[in-house]
């Protein structure tokens, strides 16, 4: 680092800008495919109904985060237009086109993604209530101030990315150590691979690993989330330690490597989670953010023109850009006060935003791990007496016991994730009742979100919800019949219900 310029972090900037843009691309594709059947004009939880209620009284507007749809009336067509605009802008950033211009060009591009996606998240209700939504929003806002290719990245923005990664990892670690006993007695990973929301193709193999290995997983998790994040800030020592002549920044040998190793450890632990689960873009976003700690001298940053030959420049950057990025740094210092308090609070909040713009948030996940997997299976019958029942198959959640789970992440299957939460609540959510009605109506947009419609577009006479306990098969059970799951404890939890 060299004062205001993080001269060795050009490669980190490339990964951050293109990686975050790629995640926005995935997020807008997910919105394009799923928002309308879930939250559109005829969705399970229609966003226009929420917006009409909010706009009836001025004080209700504060209940929503900022959204374009309080200024422009929501329609499904406008949602599609917004999604396609987000896809195009994100794709341009992935290939690096805006970064070729002056720094305000990629800034406007990322701010457009940030506000466009916040407009969606703000009206997304329970289907957009996941922690990685606000994580993507905060990352997109910070990416707007990384600058363009003809200048080094600003030091303050790189440090803010370390701060984001610190809150994400250390917050998750604190949630766990304060949460369920399984994180303290080192048994959490004995259950996690089997009971996680959406297993992947390697989840069963991970679950069948020896118990001593699962205990090492927990220990490794605690080290990666509670110890390693502090070392992300090691490169700052290159700015603070004095040399023999006085308080002049001098490189501290090894400080940059300490930060890089810390980032590498985070990347390695997240890759293991990518291989063994489907957590939408949470793990991929963490991996992208961890590259902010990896400084590679001479890679990704152009050689600067000597400052004496350029008026109004500081550390090779335009003065106005230094002022703008420094202002962002001051803003985050102020906004981060509640997040810092939350990290050390006795009742730590998980995935909480303390301001309307969803910046400097609190993060955390899996404070407790469930010990058994209960799945809600939806069935339909087309005979009047309801004697013969056939199952609807979802794309990601377990159903058919012989089907190997697929890898979907970083794509987010929102309906499947909400189905995992159903058995954890005290009652079935309102959206689920509407979902059953859509199945009775054979609603085409709803059916397209499923893997298998057993009635091939025709209306069933009845539908019902049945719960099962699922567990992975042992190696012997799998050799016997090829099944991936064993399910037991069948119980009808809702229905049969039909249309009048």
Short mmCIF file of C-alpha atoms in Angstrom, two decimals:
data_model
loop_
_atom_site.label_atom_id
_atom_site.label_comp_id
_atom_site.label_asym_id
_atom_site.label_seq_id
_atom_site.Cartn_x
_atom_site.Cartn_y
_atom_site.Cartn_z
CA UNK A 1 0.00 0.00 0.00
CA UNK A 2 1.15 3.52 -0.78
CA UNK A 3 -0.83 6.12 1.13
CA UNK A 4 -4.19 6.63 -0.56
CA UNK A 5 -3.41 4.06 -3.27
CA UNK A 6 -3.47 0.30 -2.71
CA UNK A 7 -0.90 -0.19 -5.45
CA UNK A 8 -0.49 -3.94 -4.93
CA UNK A 9 -4.22 -4.70 -5.00
CA UNK A 10 -4.99 -4.27 -8.68
CA UNK A 11 -5.61 -8.00 -9.07
CA UNK A 12 -7.85 -7.93 -6.01
CA UNK A 13 -9.86 -5.14 -7.62
CA UNK A 14 -10.27 -7.15 -10.82
CA UNK A 15 -11.65 -10.10 -8.87
CA UNK A 16 -13.88 -7.90 -6.73
CA UNK A 17 -15.40 -5.93 -9.59
CA UNK A 18 -15.94 -8.83 -11.96
CA UNK A 19 -16.88 -11.30 -9.23
CA UNK A 20 -19.45 -9.04 -7.59
CA UNK A 21 -20.87 -8.16 -11.00
CA UNK A 22 -21.16 -11.88 -11.80
CA UNK A 23 -23.13 -12.41 -8.59
CA UNK A 24 -25.46 -9.55 -9.51
CA UNK A 25 -25.91 -11.23 -12.87
CA UNK A 26 -27.00 -14.44 -11.12
CA UNK A 27 -29.25 -12.49 -8.75
CA UNK A 28 -31.05 -10.69 -11.58
CA UNK A 29 -31.45 -13.93 -13.56
CA UNK A 30 -32.96 -15.52 -10.45
CA UNK A 31 -35.29 -12.53 -10.12
CA UNK A 32 -36.28 -12.70 -13.78
CA UNK A 33 -37.19 -16.38 -13.48
CA UNK A 34 -38.80 -16.48 -10.05
CA UNK A 35 -40.06 -13.07 -8.90
CA UNK A 36 -43.28 -13.05 -10.92
CA UNK A 37 -44.68 -16.43 -9.78
CA UNK A 38 -43.58 -15.75 -6.20
CA UNK A 39 -44.21 -12.02 -5.79
CA UNK A 40 -45.63 -10.64 -9.02
CA UNK A 41 -49.12 -9.38 -9.77
CA UNK A 42 -50.48 -12.92 -9.42
CA UNK A 43 -47.75 -14.28 -7.16
CA UNK A 44 -47.94 -16.11 -3.86
CA UNK A 45 -47.26 -12.87 -1.94
CA UNK A 46 -48.06 -10.13 -4.47
CA UNK A 47 -45.70 -7.17 -4.18
CA UNK A 48 -48.37 -4.73 -5.50
CA UNK A 49 -50.53 -5.53 -2.45
CA UNK A 50 -47.65 -4.65 -0.12
CA UNK A 51 -46.86 -1.48 -2.05
CA UNK A 52 -50.49 -0.35 -2.04
CA UNK A 53 -50.64 -0.81 1.72
CA UNK A 54 -47.36 1.06 2.25
CA UNK A 55 -48.28 4.02 0.07
CA UNK A 56 -51.62 4.58 1.81
CA UNK A 57 -49.88 6.38 4.69
CA UNK A 58 -46.65 8.35 4.64
CA UNK A 59 -45.33 6.86 7.90
CA UNK A 60 -45.58 3.36 6.41
CA UNK A 61 -43.00 4.19 3.75
CA UNK A 62 -40.30 3.99 6.42
CA UNK A 63 -41.13 0.31 6.87
CA UNK A 64 -39.67 -0.39 3.43
CA UNK A 65 -36.10 0.03 2.34
CA UNK A 66 -35.78 2.39 -0.65
CA UNK A 67 -37.30 0.98 -3.82
CA UNK A 68 -38.02 2.29 -7.27
CA UNK A 69 -41.54 0.90 -7.00
CA UNK A 70 -42.70 3.51 -4.50
CA UNK A 71 -42.05 6.08 -7.26
CA UNK A 72 -43.02 4.00 -10.29
CA UNK A 73 -46.02 1.69 -9.99
CA UNK A 74 -45.04 -1.98 -9.99
CA UNK A 75 -46.02 -4.13 -12.95
CA UNK A 76 -44.61 -7.48 -14.01
CA UNK A 77 -43.39 -5.90 -17.25
CA UNK A 78 -41.44 -3.26 -15.36
CA UNK A 79 -39.94 -5.96 -13.17
CA UNK A 80 -38.81 -7.82 -16.29
CA UNK A 81 -37.33 -4.60 -17.72
CA UNK A 82 -35.46 -3.93 -14.48
CA UNK A 83 -34.13 -7.50 -14.42
CA UNK A 84 -32.89 -7.36 -17.99
CA UNK A 85 -31.27 -3.96 -17.39
CA UNK A 86 -29.48 -5.43 -14.37
CA UNK A 87 -28.35 -8.43 -16.40
CA UNK A 88 -26.94 -6.23 -19.17
CA UNK A 89 -25.10 -3.86 -16.81
CA UNK A 90 -23.71 -6.75 -14.78
CA UNK A 91 -22.53 -8.54 -17.91
CA UNK A 92 -20.72 -5.41 -19.10
CA UNK A 93 -18.94 -5.16 -15.75
CA UNK A 94 -18.00 -8.84 -15.85
CA UNK A 95 -16.20 -8.37 -19.17
CA UNK A 96 -14.69 -5.10 -17.94
CA UNK A 97 -16.16 -2.52 -20.31
CA UNK A 98 -17.10 0.26 -17.81
CA UNK A 99 -13.72 -0.17 -16.10
CA UNK A 100 -12.02 1.10 -19.27
CA UNK A 101 -13.43 4.58 -18.72
CA UNK A 102 -12.91 7.14 -15.96
CA UNK A 103 -13.78 6.02 -12.40
CA UNK A 104 -17.24 7.56 -12.43
CA UNK A 105 -18.34 5.13 -15.17
CA UNK A 106 -17.98 1.86 -13.18
CA UNK A 107 -19.21 3.82 -10.15
CA UNK A 108 -22.51 4.63 -11.85
CA UNK A 109 -22.79 1.09 -13.19
CA UNK A 110 -22.40 -0.51 -9.74
CA UNK A 111 -24.68 2.05 -8.08
CA UNK A 112 -27.32 1.23 -10.70
CA UNK A 113 -27.01 -2.47 -9.83
CA UNK A 114 -27.13 -1.68 -6.12
CA UNK A 115 -30.26 0.46 -6.26
CA UNK A 116 -31.94 -1.73 -8.88
CA UNK A 117 -31.50 -4.87 -6.82
CA UNK A 118 -32.43 -3.08 -3.58
CA UNK A 119 -35.68 -2.10 -5.31
CA UNK A 120 -36.37 -5.82 -5.72
CA UNK A 121 -35.22 -6.94 -2.27
CA UNK A 122 -37.26 -4.23 -0.55
CA UNK A 123 -40.54 -5.70 -1.84
CA UNK A 124 -39.39 -9.33 -1.83
CA UNK A 125 -40.79 -10.09 1.64
CA UNK A 126 -39.97 -13.57 2.99
CA UNK A 127 -38.65 -14.78 -0.37
CA UNK A 128 -35.87 -12.14 -0.24
CA UNK A 129 -35.20 -12.22 3.50
CA UNK A 130 -31.88 -14.05 3.29
CA UNK A 131 -28.66 -12.58 4.65
CA UNK A 132 -26.84 -12.84 1.34
CA UNK A 133 -29.26 -10.32 -0.21
CA UNK A 134 -27.99 -7.48 2.00
CA UNK A 135 -24.45 -8.85 1.64
CA UNK A 136 -24.68 -8.47 -2.14
CA UNK A 137 -26.13 -4.98 -1.77
CA UNK A 138 -23.33 -3.81 0.53
CA UNK A 139 -20.66 -5.40 -1.66
CA UNK A 140 -22.12 -3.74 -4.76
CA UNK A 141 -22.10 -0.33 -3.11
CA UNK A 142 -18.45 -0.67 -2.10
CA UNK A 143 -17.49 -1.98 -5.55
CA UNK A 144 -18.75 1.30 -7.00
CA UNK A 145 -15.72 3.05 -5.47
CA UNK A 146 -12.94 0.71 -6.58
CA UNK A 147 -12.12 2.93 -9.54
CA UNK A 148 -11.14 2.14 -13.13
CA UNK A 149 -8.23 0.41 -14.82
CA UNK A 150 -6.10 3.52 -15.36
CA UNK A 151 -5.46 4.14 -11.67
CA UNK A 152 -4.69 2.11 -8.51
CA UNK A 153 -7.58 1.09 -6.25
CA UNK A 154 -8.19 3.39 -3.27
CA UNK A 155 -6.74 2.09 -0.01
CA UNK A 156 -9.80 3.11 1.99
CA UNK A 157 -12.15 1.03 -0.19
CA UNK A 158 -9.93 -2.05 -0.02
CA UNK A 159 -9.88 -1.70 3.78
CA UNK A 160 -13.68 -1.38 3.78
CA UNK A 161 -13.87 -4.70 1.95
CA UNK A 162 -11.73 -6.24 4.70
CA UNK A 163 -14.15 -4.76 7.23
CA UNK A 164 -17.09 -6.27 5.36
CA UNK A 165 -15.41 -9.67 5.27
CA UNK A 166 -14.52 -9.36 8.96
CA UNK A 167 -18.15 -8.65 9.92
CA UNK A 168 -19.32 -11.52 7.76
CA UNK A 169 -16.91 -14.13 9.12
CA UNK A 170 -16.41 -12.98 12.71
CA UNK A 171 -20.15 -12.30 13.06
CA UNK A 172 -20.93 -15.82 11.89
CA UNK A 173 -18.35 -17.24 14.28
CA UNK A 174 -19.77 -15.34 17.24
CA UNK A 175 -23.31 -16.43 16.37
CA UNK A 176 -22.16 -20.05 16.42
CA UNK A 177 -20.12 -19.94 19.61
CA UNK A 178 -23.02 -18.21 21.39
CA UNK A 179 -25.63 -20.42 19.76
CA UNK A 180 -26.36 -24.12 19.89
CA UNK A 181 -24.37 -26.40 22.16
CA UNK A 182 -23.37 -28.46 19.11
CA UNK A 183 -20.89 -25.74 18.08
CA UNK A 184 -19.20 -25.91 21.48
CA UNK A 185 -19.12 -29.70 21.86
CA UNK A 186 -17.85 -30.01 18.25
CA UNK A 187 -20.79 -32.13 16.99
CA UNK A 188 -22.41 -29.54 14.66
CA UNK A 189 -20.92 -30.90 11.42
CA UNK A 190 -21.98 -34.44 12.36
CA UNK A 191 -25.52 -33.30 11.48
CA UNK A 192 -25.02 -30.30 9.20
CA UNK A 193 -24.35 -32.05 5.88
CA UNK A 194 -27.54 -34.09 6.25
CA UNK A 195 -29.86 -31.41 7.62
CA UNK A 196 -28.68 -28.31 5.71
CA UNK A 197 -31.39 -26.53 3.68
CA UNK A 198 -30.41 -27.83 0.27
CA UNK A 199 -27.79 -30.61 0.06
CA UNK A 200 -25.52 -30.91 -2.97
CA UNK A 201 -24.24 -33.94 -4.89
CA UNK A 202 -21.34 -34.47 -2.44
CA UNK A 203 -23.27 -33.81 0.77
CA UNK A 204 -23.94 -37.49 1.46
CA UNK A 205 -20.27 -38.39 1.03
CA UNK A 206 -19.33 -35.58 3.41
CA UNK A 207 -21.91 -36.75 5.93
CA UNK A 208 -20.48 -40.28 5.91
CA UNK A 209 -16.96 -39.13 6.80
CA UNK A 210 -15.68 -40.20 10.25
CA UNK A 211 -16.82 -38.32 13.33
CA UNK A 212 -13.28 -37.21 14.12
CA UNK A 213 -13.23 -35.46 10.74
CA UNK A 214 -16.51 -33.66 11.53
CA UNK A 215 -14.99 -32.45 14.79
CA UNK A 216 -12.00 -31.11 12.84
CA UNK A 217 -14.47 -29.31 10.55
CA UNK A 218 -15.93 -27.49 13.54
CA UNK A 219 -12.51 -26.60 14.93
CA UNK A 220 -11.44 -25.37 11.51
CA UNK A 221 -14.60 -23.31 11.24
CA UNK A 222 -13.98 -21.66 14.61
CA UNK A 223 -10.38 -20.82 13.68
CA UNK A 224 -11.38 -19.48 10.25
CA UNK A 225 -14.19 -17.32 11.63
CA UNK A 226 -13.00 -16.27 15.08
CA UNK A 227 -9.22 -15.94 14.67
CA UNK A 228 -8.27 -15.54 11.01
CA UNK A 229 -10.40 -12.42 10.27
CA UNK A 230 -8.23 -10.25 12.53
CA UNK A 231 -5.21 -10.95 10.30
CA UNK A 232 -7.00 -9.54 7.25
CA UNK A 233 -5.93 -6.09 8.43
CA UNK A 234 -2.22 -6.90 8.63
CA UNK A 235 -1.31 -4.94 5.46
CA UNK A 236 -2.40 -1.74 7.22
CA UNK A 237 0.86 -2.01 9.15
CA UNK A 238 2.60 -0.82 5.99
CA UNK A 239 0.96 2.54 6.60
CA UNK A 240 1.38 2.88 10.36
CA UNK A 241 4.81 1.63 11.42
CA UNK A 242 7.60 4.25 11.39
CA UNK A 243 11.05 3.92 9.93
CA UNK A 244 14.25 5.10 11.62
CA UNK A 245 13.86 8.62 10.25
CA UNK A 246 10.42 9.21 11.72
CA UNK A 247 6.76 8.53 11.05
CA UNK A 248 7.12 7.77 7.38
CA UNK A 249 5.28 4.77 5.90
CA UNK A 250 7.68 1.93 5.30
CA UNK A 251 6.85 -1.56 4.02
CA UNK A 252 6.65 -4.11 6.81
CA UNK A 253 8.12 -7.30 5.48
CA UNK A 254 5.58 -10.09 5.61
CA UNK A 255 2.55 -7.94 6.55
CA UNK A 256 1.01 -8.25 3.08
CA UNK A 257 1.63 -12.00 3.12
CA UNK A 258 -0.15 -12.34 6.45
CA UNK A 259 -3.25 -10.72 4.98
CA UNK A 260 -3.01 -12.85 1.86
CA UNK A 261 -2.73 -16.06 3.90
CA UNK A 262 -5.75 -15.02 5.96
CA UNK A 263 -7.72 -14.45 2.77
CA UNK A 264 -6.53 -17.79 1.43
CA UNK A 265 -7.76 -19.62 4.53
CA UNK A 266 -11.19 -18.03 4.15
CA UNK A 267 -11.27 -19.04 0.48
CA UNK A 268 -10.30 -22.64 1.30
CA UNK A 269 -12.98 -23.05 3.97
CA UNK A 270 -15.63 -21.55 1.70
CA UNK A 271 -14.67 -23.85 -1.17
CA UNK A 272 -15.35 -26.82 1.11
CA UNK A 273 -18.83 -25.43 1.76
CA UNK A 274 -19.34 -24.90 -1.97
CA UNK A 275 -18.46 -28.55 -2.61
CA UNK A 276 -20.75 -29.89 0.09
CA UNK A 277 -23.83 -27.66 -0.08
CA UNK A 278 -26.07 -25.22 -1.94
CA UNK A 279 -26.03 -21.87 -0.15
CA UNK A 280 -26.99 -19.66 -3.11
CA UNK A 281 -24.23 -17.07 -3.56
CA UNK A 282 -23.26 -16.79 0.11
CA UNK A 283 -20.08 -18.86 -0.18
CA UNK A 284 -19.15 -17.47 -3.59
CA UNK A 285 -19.61 -13.91 -2.33
CA UNK A 286 -17.35 -14.68 0.64
CA UNK A 287 -14.72 -16.10 -1.71
CA UNK A 288 -14.84 -12.99 -3.90
CA UNK A 289 -14.57 -10.72 -0.84
CA UNK A 290 -11.62 -12.73 0.49
CA UNK A 291 -9.62 -11.85 -2.64
CA UNK A 292 -9.60 -8.27 -1.34
CA UNK A 293 -6.88 -9.41 1.08
CA UNK A 294 -4.57 -10.74 -1.63
CA UNK A 295 -2.10 -8.14 -2.83
CA UNK A 296 0.08 -9.11 -5.78
CA UNK A 297 2.73 -6.51 -6.69
CA UNK A 298 2.73 -5.53 -10.34
CA UNK A 299 -0.41 -7.48 -11.31
CA UNK A 300 -3.59 -5.69 -12.34
CA UNK A 301 -2.44 -2.13 -11.57
CA UNK A 302 -1.01 0.10 -14.29
CA UNK A 303 2.21 1.96 -13.77
CA UNK A 304 1.37 5.38 -12.50
CA UNK A 305 2.36 8.59 -14.18
CA UNK A 306 4.61 10.57 -11.82
CA UNK A 307 2.44 12.77 -9.65
CA UNK A 308 4.48 15.88 -10.42
CA UNK A 309 3.43 15.75 -14.09
CA UNK A 310 -0.30 15.55 -13.31
CA UNK A 311 -2.15 18.43 -11.65
CA UNK A 312 -4.77 17.72 -9.00
CA UNK A 313 -3.68 14.14 -8.37
CA UNK A 314 -2.93 12.26 -5.17
CA UNK A 315 -1.13 8.92 -5.27
CA UNK A 316 -1.91 8.64 -8.98
CA UNK A 317 -5.65 9.27 -8.49
CA UNK A 318 -7.71 12.39 -9.30
CA UNK A 319 -8.17 14.58 -6.25
CA UNK A 320 -11.96 14.51 -6.54
CA UNK A 321 -11.85 10.70 -6.50
CA UNK A 322 -9.67 10.66 -3.37
CA UNK A 323 -12.15 13.01 -1.69
CA UNK A 324 -15.13 10.89 -2.78
CA UNK A 325 -13.66 7.59 -1.59
CA UNK A 326 -12.48 9.16 1.67
CA UNK A 327 -16.04 10.39 2.24
CA UNK A 328 -17.28 6.83 1.76
CA UNK A 329 -14.77 5.72 4.38
CA UNK A 330 -16.03 8.31 6.85
CA UNK A 331 -19.62 7.30 6.10
CA UNK A 332 -18.85 3.67 6.93
CA UNK A 333 -17.07 4.62 10.16
CA UNK A 334 -20.27 6.31 11.30
CA UNK A 335 -22.62 3.60 10.02
CA UNK A 336 -20.52 0.80 11.51
CA UNK A 337 -21.04 1.83 15.13
CA UNK A 338 -24.24 -0.27 15.59
CA UNK A 339 -22.61 -3.23 13.83
CA UNK A 340 -19.61 -3.11 16.19
CA UNK A 341 -21.89 -2.96 19.22
CA UNK A 342 -23.86 -5.90 17.85
CA UNK A 343 -20.75 -8.06 17.48
CA UNK A 344 -20.12 -7.87 21.22
CA UNK A 345 -23.74 -7.70 22.39
CA UNK A 346 -25.10 -10.48 24.59
CA UNK A 347 -28.08 -10.83 22.26
CA UNK A 348 -26.32 -10.60 18.93
CA UNK A 349 -28.58 -9.95 15.95
CA UNK A 350 -28.08 -12.13 12.88
CA UNK A 351 -28.33 -10.63 9.38
CA UNK A 352 -29.58 -7.25 10.55
CA UNK A 353 -29.51 -3.86 8.86
CA UNK A 354 -29.26 -0.71 10.98
CA UNK A 355 -30.06 1.83 8.27
CA UNK A 356 -32.43 2.14 5.31
CA UNK A 357 -29.67 1.75 2.73
CA UNK A 358 -28.51 -1.67 4.01
CA UNK A 359 -24.88 -0.65 4.51
CA UNK A 360 -22.54 -1.69 7.36
CA UNK A 361 -24.84 -4.59 8.22
CA UNK A 362 -24.54 -7.38 10.79
CA UNK A 363 -24.12 -10.89 9.42
CA UNK A 364 -24.21 -14.43 10.72
CA UNK A 365 -25.61 -17.87 9.90
CA UNK A 366 -26.38 -21.24 11.45
CA UNK A 367 -26.25 -20.36 15.12
CA UNK A 368 -27.92 -23.73 15.65
CA UNK A 369 -27.87 -26.93 13.60
CA UNK A 370 -30.95 -29.15 13.44
CA UNK A 371 -30.34 -32.80 14.30
CA UNK A 372 -32.98 -34.32 12.05
CA UNK A 373 -34.33 -33.47 8.64
CA UNK A 374 -38.09 -33.06 8.29
CA UNK A 375 -39.34 -32.54 4.75
CA UNK A 376 -42.77 -31.37 3.64
CA UNK A 377 -43.83 -33.38 0.59
CA UNK A 378 -46.73 -32.03 -1.50
CA UNK A 379 -49.03 -34.60 -3.08
CA UNK A 380 -52.01 -34.39 -5.38
CA UNK A 381 -54.87 -36.70 -6.32
CA UNK A 382 -57.11 -36.56 -9.38
CA UNK A 383 -59.78 -39.01 -8.20
CA UNK A 384 -62.85 -37.86 -6.32
CA UNK A 385 -62.25 -40.09 -3.30
CA UNK A 386 -58.60 -39.11 -2.93
CA UNK A 387 -57.32 -42.65 -2.83
CA UNK A 388 -54.37 -42.38 -5.19
CA UNK A 389 -51.74 -39.73 -4.52
CA UNK A 390 -48.81 -38.55 -6.60
CA UNK A 391 -45.92 -36.32 -5.50
CA UNK A 392 -44.89 -32.95 -6.88
CA UNK A 393 -41.09 -32.86 -7.25
CA UNK A 394 -39.13 -29.72 -6.45
CA UNK A 395 -35.93 -28.82 -8.27
CA UNK A 396 -33.56 -28.72 -5.31
CA UNK A 397 -35.18 -29.97 -2.10
CA UNK A 398 -35.15 -33.73 -1.38
CA UNK A 399 -38.12 -35.72 -2.61
CA UNK A 400 -37.49 -38.90 -4.58
CA UNK A 401 -35.23 -40.97 -2.33
CA UNK A 402 -33.22 -42.22 -5.31
CA UNK A 403 -32.43 -38.82 -6.79
CA UNK A 404 -28.93 -37.46 -6.21
CA UNK A 405 -29.10 -33.80 -5.08
CA UNK A 406 -27.94 -31.39 -7.77
CA UNK A 407 -25.59 -28.43 -7.57
CA UNK A 408 -27.50 -25.17 -8.05
CA UNK A 409 -25.47 -22.56 -6.16
CA UNK A 410 -24.77 -19.74 -6.77
CA UNK A 411 -28.26 -19.77 -8.33
CA UNK A 412 -30.92 -19.34 -5.65
CA UNK A 413 -33.99 -21.61 -5.62
CA UNK A 414 -36.15 -19.47 -3.36
CA UNK A 415 -39.21 -21.70 -3.21
CA UNK A 416 -37.11 -24.73 -2.28
CA UNK A 417 -35.37 -22.82 0.50
CA UNK A 418 -38.67 -21.64 1.98
CA UNK A 419 -39.94 -25.24 1.91
CA UNK A 420 -37.01 -26.19 4.20
CA UNK A 421 -38.11 -23.57 6.74
CA UNK A 422 -41.74 -24.77 6.87
CA UNK A 423 -41.25 -27.63 9.39
CA UNK A 424 -39.20 -25.33 11.64
CA UNK A 425 -42.12 -22.95 12.26
CA UNK A 426 -45.09 -23.26 14.57
CA UNK A 427 -47.54 -23.19 11.66
CA UNK A 428 -47.48 -23.31 7.88
CA UNK A 429 -46.84 -19.89 6.34
CA UNK A 430 -49.52 -17.96 4.45
CA UNK A 431 -47.65 -18.21 1.17
CA UNK A 432 -47.83 -22.01 1.36
CA UNK A 433 -51.64 -21.98 1.39
CA UNK A 434 -51.62 -19.82 -1.74
CA UNK A 435 -49.06 -22.20 -3.27
CA UNK A 436 -51.46 -25.12 -2.77
CA UNK A 437 -54.25 -23.13 -4.41
CA UNK A 438 -52.00 -22.46 -7.41
CA UNK A 439 -51.36 -26.21 -7.70
CA UNK A 440 -55.11 -26.87 -7.63
CA UNK A 441 -55.49 -24.29 -10.39
CA UNK A 442 -52.61 -25.88 -12.35
CA UNK A 443 -51.10 -22.40 -12.60
CA UNK A 444 -48.44 -22.63 -15.31
CA UNK A 445 -45.91 -20.11 -13.85
CA UNK A 446 -46.04 -21.90 -10.49
CA UNK A 447 -45.64 -25.33 -12.07
CA UNK A 448 -42.60 -24.13 -14.02
CA UNK A 449 -40.78 -23.62 -10.72
CA UNK A 450 -41.13 -27.35 -10.00
CA UNK A 451 -39.14 -30.25 -11.39
CA UNK A 452 -42.08 -32.62 -11.88
CA UNK A 453 -45.78 -31.94 -12.22
CA UNK A 454 -47.36 -35.39 -11.88
CA UNK A 455 -50.53 -34.21 -13.62
CA UNK A 456 -48.83 -32.72 -16.69
CA UNK A 457 -50.60 -29.39 -16.56
CA UNK A 458 -54.02 -30.77 -15.61
CA UNK A 459 -55.84 -29.78 -12.43
CA UNK A 460 -55.77 -32.23 -9.50
CA UNK A 461 -58.94 -32.70 -7.46
CA UNK A 462 -57.10 -32.61 -4.13
CA UNK A 463 -53.71 -31.62 -2.72
CA UNK A 464 -52.19 -32.25 0.68
CA UNK A 465 -48.93 -31.78 2.60
CA UNK A 466 -47.20 -34.77 4.17
CA UNK A 467 -44.13 -34.68 6.41
CA UNK A 468 -41.34 -37.27 6.48
CA UNK A 469 -38.10 -37.65 8.36
CA UNK A 470 -35.25 -37.93 5.83
CA UNK A 471 -31.76 -39.25 6.48
CA UNK A 472 -28.91 -40.21 4.18
CA UNK A 473 -28.48 -43.92 3.46
CA UNK A 474 -25.47 -45.72 4.86
CA UNK A 475 -22.99 -47.22 2.42
CA UNK A 476 -24.54 -50.66 2.92
CA UNK A 477 -28.08 -49.35 2.32
CA UNK A 478 -26.94 -47.54 -0.81
CA UNK A 479 -25.27 -50.67 -2.19
CA UNK A 480 -28.46 -52.65 -1.57
CA UNK A 481 -30.95 -50.53 -3.51
CA UNK A 482 -29.13 -47.44 -4.82
CA UNK A 483 -31.16 -45.04 -2.66
CA UNK A 484 -29.70 -41.74 -1.47
CA UNK A 485 -32.25 -41.13 1.27
CA UNK A 486 -34.31 -43.14 3.72
CA UNK A 487 -37.58 -41.53 4.75
CA UNK A 488 -39.80 -42.54 7.65
CA UNK A 489 -42.42 -41.14 10.01
CA UNK A 490 -45.04 -40.24 7.44
CA UNK A 491 -47.65 -37.79 8.75
CA UNK A 492 -50.31 -35.73 6.96
CA UNK A 493 -49.90 -32.12 8.16
CA UNK A 494 -52.42 -30.38 5.89
CA UNK A 495 -55.33 -31.50 3.76
CA UNK A 496 -56.66 -32.89 1.67
CA UNK A 497 -57.86 -29.54 0.29
CA UNK A 498 -59.61 -28.77 -2.97
CA UNK A 499 -61.25 -25.92 -4.82
CA UNK A 500 -64.94 -25.31 -4.30
#
